[in-house]
mmCIF file of C-alpha atoms and ligand atoms in Angstrom:
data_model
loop_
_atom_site.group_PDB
_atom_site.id
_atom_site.type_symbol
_atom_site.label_atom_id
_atom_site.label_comp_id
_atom_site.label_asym_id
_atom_site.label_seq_id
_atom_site.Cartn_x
_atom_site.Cartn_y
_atom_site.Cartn_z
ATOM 1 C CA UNK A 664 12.717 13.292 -1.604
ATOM 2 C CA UNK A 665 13.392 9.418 -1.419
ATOM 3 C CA UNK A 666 10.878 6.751 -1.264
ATOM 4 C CA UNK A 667 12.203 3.645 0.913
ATOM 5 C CA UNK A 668 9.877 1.305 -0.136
ATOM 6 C CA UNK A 669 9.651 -2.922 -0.384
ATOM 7 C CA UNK A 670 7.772 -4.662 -3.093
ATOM 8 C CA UNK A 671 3.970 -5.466 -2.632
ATOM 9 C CA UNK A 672 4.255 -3.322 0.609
ATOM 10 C CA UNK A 673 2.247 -1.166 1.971
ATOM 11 C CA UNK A 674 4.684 1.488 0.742
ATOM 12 C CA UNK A 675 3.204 0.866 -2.791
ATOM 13 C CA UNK A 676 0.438 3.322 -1.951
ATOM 14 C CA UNK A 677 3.447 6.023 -1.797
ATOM 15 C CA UNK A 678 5.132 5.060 -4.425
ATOM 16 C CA UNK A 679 2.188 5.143 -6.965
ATOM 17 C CA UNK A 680 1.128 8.530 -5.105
ATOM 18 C CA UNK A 681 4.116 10.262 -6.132
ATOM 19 C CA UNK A 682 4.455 8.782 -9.158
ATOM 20 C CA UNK A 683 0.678 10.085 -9.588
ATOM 21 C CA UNK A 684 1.895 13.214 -8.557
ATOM 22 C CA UNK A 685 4.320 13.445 -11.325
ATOM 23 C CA UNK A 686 7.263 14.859 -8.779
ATOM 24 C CA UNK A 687 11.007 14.042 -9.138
ATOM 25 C CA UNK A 688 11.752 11.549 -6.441
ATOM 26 C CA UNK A 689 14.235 8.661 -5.784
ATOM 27 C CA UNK A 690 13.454 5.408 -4.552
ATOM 28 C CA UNK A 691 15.517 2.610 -3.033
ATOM 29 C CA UNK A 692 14.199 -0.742 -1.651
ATOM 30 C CA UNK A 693 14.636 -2.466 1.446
ATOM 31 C CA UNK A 694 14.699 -6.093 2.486
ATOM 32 C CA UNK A 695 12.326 -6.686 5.120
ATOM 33 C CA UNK A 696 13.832 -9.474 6.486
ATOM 34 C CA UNK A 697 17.437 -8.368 6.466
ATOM 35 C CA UNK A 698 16.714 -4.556 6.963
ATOM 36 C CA UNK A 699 19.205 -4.051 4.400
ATOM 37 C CA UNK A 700 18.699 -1.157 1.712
ATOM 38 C CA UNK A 701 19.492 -2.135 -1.721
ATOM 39 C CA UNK A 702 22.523 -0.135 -1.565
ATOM 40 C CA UNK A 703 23.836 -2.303 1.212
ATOM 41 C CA UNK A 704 22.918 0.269 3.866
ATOM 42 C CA UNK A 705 21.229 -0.934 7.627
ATOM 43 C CA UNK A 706 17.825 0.482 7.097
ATOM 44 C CA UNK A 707 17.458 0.298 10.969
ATOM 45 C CA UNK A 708 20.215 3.246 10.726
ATOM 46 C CA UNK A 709 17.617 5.464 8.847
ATOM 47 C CA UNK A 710 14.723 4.810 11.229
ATOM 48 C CA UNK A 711 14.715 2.549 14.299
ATOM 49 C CA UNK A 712 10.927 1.147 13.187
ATOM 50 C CA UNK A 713 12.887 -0.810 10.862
ATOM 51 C CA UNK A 714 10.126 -1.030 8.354
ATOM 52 C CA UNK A 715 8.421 0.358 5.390
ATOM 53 C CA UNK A 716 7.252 3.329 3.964
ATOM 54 C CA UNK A 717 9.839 5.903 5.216
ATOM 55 C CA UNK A 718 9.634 9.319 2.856
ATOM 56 C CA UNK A 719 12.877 11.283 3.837
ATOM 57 C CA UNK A 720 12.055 14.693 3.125
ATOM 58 C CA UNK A 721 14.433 17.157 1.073
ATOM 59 C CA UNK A 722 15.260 18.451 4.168
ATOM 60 C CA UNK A 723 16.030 15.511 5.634
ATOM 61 C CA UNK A 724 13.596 14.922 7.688
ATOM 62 C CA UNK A 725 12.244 11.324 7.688
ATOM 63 C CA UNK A 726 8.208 10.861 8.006
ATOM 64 C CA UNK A 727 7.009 6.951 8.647
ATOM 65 C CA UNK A 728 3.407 5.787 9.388
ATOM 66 C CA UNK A 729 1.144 5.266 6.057
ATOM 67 C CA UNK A 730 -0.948 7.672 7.301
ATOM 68 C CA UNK A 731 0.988 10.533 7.769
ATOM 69 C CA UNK A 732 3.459 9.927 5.064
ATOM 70 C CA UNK A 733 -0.085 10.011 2.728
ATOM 71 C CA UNK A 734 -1.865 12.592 4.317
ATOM 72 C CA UNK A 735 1.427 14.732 3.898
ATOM 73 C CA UNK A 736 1.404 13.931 0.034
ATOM 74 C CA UNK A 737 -1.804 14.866 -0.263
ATOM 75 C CA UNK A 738 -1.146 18.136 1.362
ATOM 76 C CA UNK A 739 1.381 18.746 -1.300
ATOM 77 C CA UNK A 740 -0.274 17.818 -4.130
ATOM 78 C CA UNK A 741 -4.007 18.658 -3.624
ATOM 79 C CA UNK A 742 -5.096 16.155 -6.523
ATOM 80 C CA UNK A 743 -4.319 13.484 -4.708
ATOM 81 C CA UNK A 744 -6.178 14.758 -1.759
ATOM 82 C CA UNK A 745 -9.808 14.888 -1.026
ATOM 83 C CA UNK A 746 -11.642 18.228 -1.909
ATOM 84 C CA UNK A 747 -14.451 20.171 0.188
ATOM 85 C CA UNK A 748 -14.542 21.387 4.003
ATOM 86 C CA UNK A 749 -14.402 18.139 5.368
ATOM 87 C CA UNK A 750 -12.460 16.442 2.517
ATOM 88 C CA UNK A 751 -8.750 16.329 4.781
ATOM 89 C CA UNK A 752 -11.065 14.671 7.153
ATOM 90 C CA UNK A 753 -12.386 12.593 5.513
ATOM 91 C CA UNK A 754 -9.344 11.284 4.288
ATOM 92 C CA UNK A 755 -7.871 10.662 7.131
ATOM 93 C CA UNK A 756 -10.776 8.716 8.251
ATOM 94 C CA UNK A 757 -10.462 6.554 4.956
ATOM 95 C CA UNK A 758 -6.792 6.472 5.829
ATOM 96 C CA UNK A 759 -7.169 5.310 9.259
ATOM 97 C CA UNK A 760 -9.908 2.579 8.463
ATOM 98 C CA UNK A 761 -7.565 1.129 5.506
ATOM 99 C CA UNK A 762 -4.868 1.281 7.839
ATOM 100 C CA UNK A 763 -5.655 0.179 11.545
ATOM 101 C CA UNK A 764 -8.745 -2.289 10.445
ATOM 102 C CA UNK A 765 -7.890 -3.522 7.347
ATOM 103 C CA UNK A 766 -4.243 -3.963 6.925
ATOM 104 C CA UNK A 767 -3.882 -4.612 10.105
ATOM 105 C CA UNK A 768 -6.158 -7.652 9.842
ATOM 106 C CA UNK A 769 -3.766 -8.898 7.147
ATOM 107 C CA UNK A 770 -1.129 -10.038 9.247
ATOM 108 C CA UNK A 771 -2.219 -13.309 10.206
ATOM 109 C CA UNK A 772 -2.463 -14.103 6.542
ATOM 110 C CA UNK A 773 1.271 -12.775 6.054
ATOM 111 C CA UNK A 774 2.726 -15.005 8.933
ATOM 112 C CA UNK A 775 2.991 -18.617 9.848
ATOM 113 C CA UNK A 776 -0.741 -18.392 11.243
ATOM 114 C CA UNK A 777 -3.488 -21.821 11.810
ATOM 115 C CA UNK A 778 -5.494 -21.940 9.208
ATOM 116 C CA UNK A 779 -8.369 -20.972 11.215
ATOM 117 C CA UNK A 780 -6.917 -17.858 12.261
ATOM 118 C CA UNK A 781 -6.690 -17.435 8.370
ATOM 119 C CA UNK A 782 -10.407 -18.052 7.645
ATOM 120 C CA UNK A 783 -11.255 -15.511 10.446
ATOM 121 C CA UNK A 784 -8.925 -12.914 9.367
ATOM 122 C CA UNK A 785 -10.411 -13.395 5.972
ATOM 123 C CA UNK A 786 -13.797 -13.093 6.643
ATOM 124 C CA UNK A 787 -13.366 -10.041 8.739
ATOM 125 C CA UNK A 788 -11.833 -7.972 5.846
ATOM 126 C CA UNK A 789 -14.268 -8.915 3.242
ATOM 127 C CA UNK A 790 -16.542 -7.517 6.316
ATOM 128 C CA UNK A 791 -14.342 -4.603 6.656
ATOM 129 C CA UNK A 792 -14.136 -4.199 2.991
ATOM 130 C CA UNK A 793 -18.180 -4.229 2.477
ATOM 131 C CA UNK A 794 -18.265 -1.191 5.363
ATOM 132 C CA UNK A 795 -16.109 0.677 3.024
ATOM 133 C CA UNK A 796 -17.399 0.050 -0.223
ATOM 134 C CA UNK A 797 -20.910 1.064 1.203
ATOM 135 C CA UNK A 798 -19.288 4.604 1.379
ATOM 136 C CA UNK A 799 -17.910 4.790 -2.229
ATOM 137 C CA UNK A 800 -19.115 8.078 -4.312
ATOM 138 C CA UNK A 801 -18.011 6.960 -7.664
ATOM 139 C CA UNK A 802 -15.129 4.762 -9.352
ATOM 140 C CA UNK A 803 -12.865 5.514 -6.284
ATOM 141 C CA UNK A 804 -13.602 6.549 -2.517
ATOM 142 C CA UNK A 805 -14.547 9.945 -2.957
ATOM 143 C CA UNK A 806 -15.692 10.035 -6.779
ATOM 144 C CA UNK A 807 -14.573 10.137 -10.086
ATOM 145 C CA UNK A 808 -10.932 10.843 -9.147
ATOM 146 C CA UNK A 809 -8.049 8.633 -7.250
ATOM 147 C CA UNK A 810 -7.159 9.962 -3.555
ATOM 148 C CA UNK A 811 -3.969 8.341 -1.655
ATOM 149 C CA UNK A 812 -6.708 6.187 0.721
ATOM 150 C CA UNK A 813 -7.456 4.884 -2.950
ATOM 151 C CA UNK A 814 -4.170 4.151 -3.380
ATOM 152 C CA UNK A 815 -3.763 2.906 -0.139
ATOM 153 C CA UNK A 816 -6.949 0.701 -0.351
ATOM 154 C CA UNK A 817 -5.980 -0.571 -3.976
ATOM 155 C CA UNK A 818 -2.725 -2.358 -2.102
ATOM 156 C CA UNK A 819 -4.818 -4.187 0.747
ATOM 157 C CA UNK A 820 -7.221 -5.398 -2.964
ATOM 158 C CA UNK A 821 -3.705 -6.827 -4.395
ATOM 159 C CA UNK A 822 -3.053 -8.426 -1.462
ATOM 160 C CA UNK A 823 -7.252 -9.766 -1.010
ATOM 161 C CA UNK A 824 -6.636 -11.005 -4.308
ATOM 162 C CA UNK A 825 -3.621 -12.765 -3.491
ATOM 163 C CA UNK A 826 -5.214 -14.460 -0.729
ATOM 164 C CA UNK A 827 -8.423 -15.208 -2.431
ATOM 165 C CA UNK A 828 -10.453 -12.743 0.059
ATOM 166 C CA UNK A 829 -13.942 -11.948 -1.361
ATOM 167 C CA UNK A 830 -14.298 -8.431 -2.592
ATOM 168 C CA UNK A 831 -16.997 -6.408 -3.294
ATOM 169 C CA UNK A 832 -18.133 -5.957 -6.385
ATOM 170 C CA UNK A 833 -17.766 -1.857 -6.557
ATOM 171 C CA UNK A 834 -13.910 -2.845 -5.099
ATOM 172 C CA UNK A 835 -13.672 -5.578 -7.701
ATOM 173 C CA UNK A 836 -14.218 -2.609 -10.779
ATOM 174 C CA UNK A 837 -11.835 -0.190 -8.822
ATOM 175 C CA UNK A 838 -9.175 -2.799 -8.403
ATOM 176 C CA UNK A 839 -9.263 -2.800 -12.216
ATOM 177 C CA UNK A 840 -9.815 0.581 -12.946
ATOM 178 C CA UNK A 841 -6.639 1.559 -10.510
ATOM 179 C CA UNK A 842 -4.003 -1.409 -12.429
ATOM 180 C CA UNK A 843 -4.850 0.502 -15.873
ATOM 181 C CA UNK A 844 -3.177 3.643 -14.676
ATOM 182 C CA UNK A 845 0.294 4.701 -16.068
ATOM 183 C CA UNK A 846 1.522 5.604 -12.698
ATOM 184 C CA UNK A 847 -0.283 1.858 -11.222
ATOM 185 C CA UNK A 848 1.756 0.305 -13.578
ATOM 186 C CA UNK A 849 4.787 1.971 -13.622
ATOM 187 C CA UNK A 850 5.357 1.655 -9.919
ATOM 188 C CA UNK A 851 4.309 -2.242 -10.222
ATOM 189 C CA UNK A 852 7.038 -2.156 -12.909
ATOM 190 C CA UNK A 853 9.171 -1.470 -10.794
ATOM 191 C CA UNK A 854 8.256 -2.978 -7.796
ATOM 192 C CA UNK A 855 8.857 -5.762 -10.436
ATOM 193 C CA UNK A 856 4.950 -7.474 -9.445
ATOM 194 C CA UNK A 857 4.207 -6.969 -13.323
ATOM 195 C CA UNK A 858 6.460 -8.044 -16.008
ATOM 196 C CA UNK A 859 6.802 -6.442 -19.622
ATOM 197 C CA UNK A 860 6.554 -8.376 -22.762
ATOM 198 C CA UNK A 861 10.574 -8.827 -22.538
ATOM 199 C CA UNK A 862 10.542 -8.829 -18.611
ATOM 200 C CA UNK A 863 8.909 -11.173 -16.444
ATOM 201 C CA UNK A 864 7.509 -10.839 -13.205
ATOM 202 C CA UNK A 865 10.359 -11.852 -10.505
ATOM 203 C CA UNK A 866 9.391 -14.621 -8.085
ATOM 204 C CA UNK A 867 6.641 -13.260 -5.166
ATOM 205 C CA UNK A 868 7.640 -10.697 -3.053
ATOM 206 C CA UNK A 869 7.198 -11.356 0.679
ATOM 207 C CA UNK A 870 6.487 -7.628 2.055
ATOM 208 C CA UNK A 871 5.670 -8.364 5.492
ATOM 209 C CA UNK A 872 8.546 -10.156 6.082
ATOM 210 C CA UNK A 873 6.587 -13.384 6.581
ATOM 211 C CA UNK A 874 8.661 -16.742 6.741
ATOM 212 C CA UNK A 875 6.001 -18.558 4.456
ATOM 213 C CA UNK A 876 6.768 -18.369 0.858
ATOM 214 C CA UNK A 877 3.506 -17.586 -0.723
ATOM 215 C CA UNK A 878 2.745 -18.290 -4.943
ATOM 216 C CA UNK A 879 0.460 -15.948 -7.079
HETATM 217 N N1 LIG B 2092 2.654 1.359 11.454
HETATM 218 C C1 LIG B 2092 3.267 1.260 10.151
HETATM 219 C C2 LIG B 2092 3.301 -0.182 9.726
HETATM 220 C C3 LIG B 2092 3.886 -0.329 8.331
HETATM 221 C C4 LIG B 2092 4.059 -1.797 7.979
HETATM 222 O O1 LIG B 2092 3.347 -2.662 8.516
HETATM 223 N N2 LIG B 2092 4.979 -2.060 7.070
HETATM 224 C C5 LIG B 2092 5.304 -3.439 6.733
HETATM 225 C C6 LIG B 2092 5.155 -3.689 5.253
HETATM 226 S S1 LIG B 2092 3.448 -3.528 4.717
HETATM 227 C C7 LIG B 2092 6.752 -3.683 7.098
HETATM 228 O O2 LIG B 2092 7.622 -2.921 6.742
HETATM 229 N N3 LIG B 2092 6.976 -4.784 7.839
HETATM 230 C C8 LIG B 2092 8.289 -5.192 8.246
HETATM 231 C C9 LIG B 2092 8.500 -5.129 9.725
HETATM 232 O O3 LIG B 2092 7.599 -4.660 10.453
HETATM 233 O O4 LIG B 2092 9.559 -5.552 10.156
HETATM 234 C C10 LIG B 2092 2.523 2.130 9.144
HETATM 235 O O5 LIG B 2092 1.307 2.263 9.287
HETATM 236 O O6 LIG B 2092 3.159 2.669 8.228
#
């Protein structure tokens, strides 16, 4: 299985769900802008959307679209899933709110938008963001235990936080509670959005592809 992923993406969510999972996978980063894989290859080669995450199976099949790629982890590794009769539903649902309504209101905040479009876009995911924090069951989403929307969900709260969009305060404490897992940090790590004691942070990464140049 390999990851194509870009740093601060939405393809985080993957990449901390299967290093959640604790499965052997490889992982290789893609420029956004470019479309070039680290490795030099054209990334519009491996799938003609041209952008991030793309799981390419062992088989060799290639899955895109958050949701599916997630929902197909989570079929694979039931912890990171959602438990009960409805729970696959229900995760979808999750999925599908985190990913047409809130990340999709993101992208005026990504590109070279007025700053009223800004304002607006921020205000209607802290709106979105109260909806689905209404619905939490415990720490996370569905309870005491991380699903992929969570992981999904804790991306679009890096990215309200980089922004300076006002959170909840039960999305606030799972923000946290999410960045103090091994797997969390080990795919920021790598990502390279958190530095070690002998490695710092590299500059911001731009994961939409935007032209602005944004600072932390
Ligand atoms: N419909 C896709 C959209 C994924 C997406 O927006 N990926 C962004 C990064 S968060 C990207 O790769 N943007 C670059 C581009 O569209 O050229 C999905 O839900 O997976």
């Amino acid at each position: 299985m390999k990851l194509y992923y870009s740093p601060l993406a939405c393809s985080l969510a993957d990449h901390i769900a299967l290093l959640e999972a604790g499965v052997p996978f490889e992982r290789e980063s893609v420029d956004l802008k470019t479309k070039r894989t680290a490795s030099g290859a054209d990334f519009n080669d491996l799938t003609c959307k041209g952008y991030v995450p793309a799981l390419v199976l062992d088989s060799g099949e290639i899955l895109t679209e958050n949701i599916a790629v997630l929902d197909w982890l989570a079929m694979q590794y039931p912890a990171l899933g959602v438990p009960g009769k409805l729970g696959r539903t229900r995760l979808l649902e999750a999925l599908a709110f985190v990913s047409t309504e809130v990340h999709r209101n993101f992208k005026p905040m990504w590109h070279a938008s007025s700053e009223a479009e800004k304002a607006q876009a921020k205000a209607t995911i802290s709106r979105l963001l109260n909806l689905l924090a209404d619905g939490i069951e415990g720490d996370y989403l569905f309870g005491a235990a991380p699903s992929v929307a969570d992981f999904y969900l804790f991306v679009m709260l890096l990215w309200a936080e980089r922004f300076d969009v006002r959170l909840p305060a039960p999305f606030v404490a799972l923000r946290r509670k999410m960045a103090s897992r091994p797997a969390v940090q080990a795919a920021m790590l790598h990502e390279g959005l958190i530095g070690t004691k002998d490695r710092q942070a590299p500059a911001r990464p731009d994961p939409e592809g935007a032209e602005l140049q944004l600072t932390r």
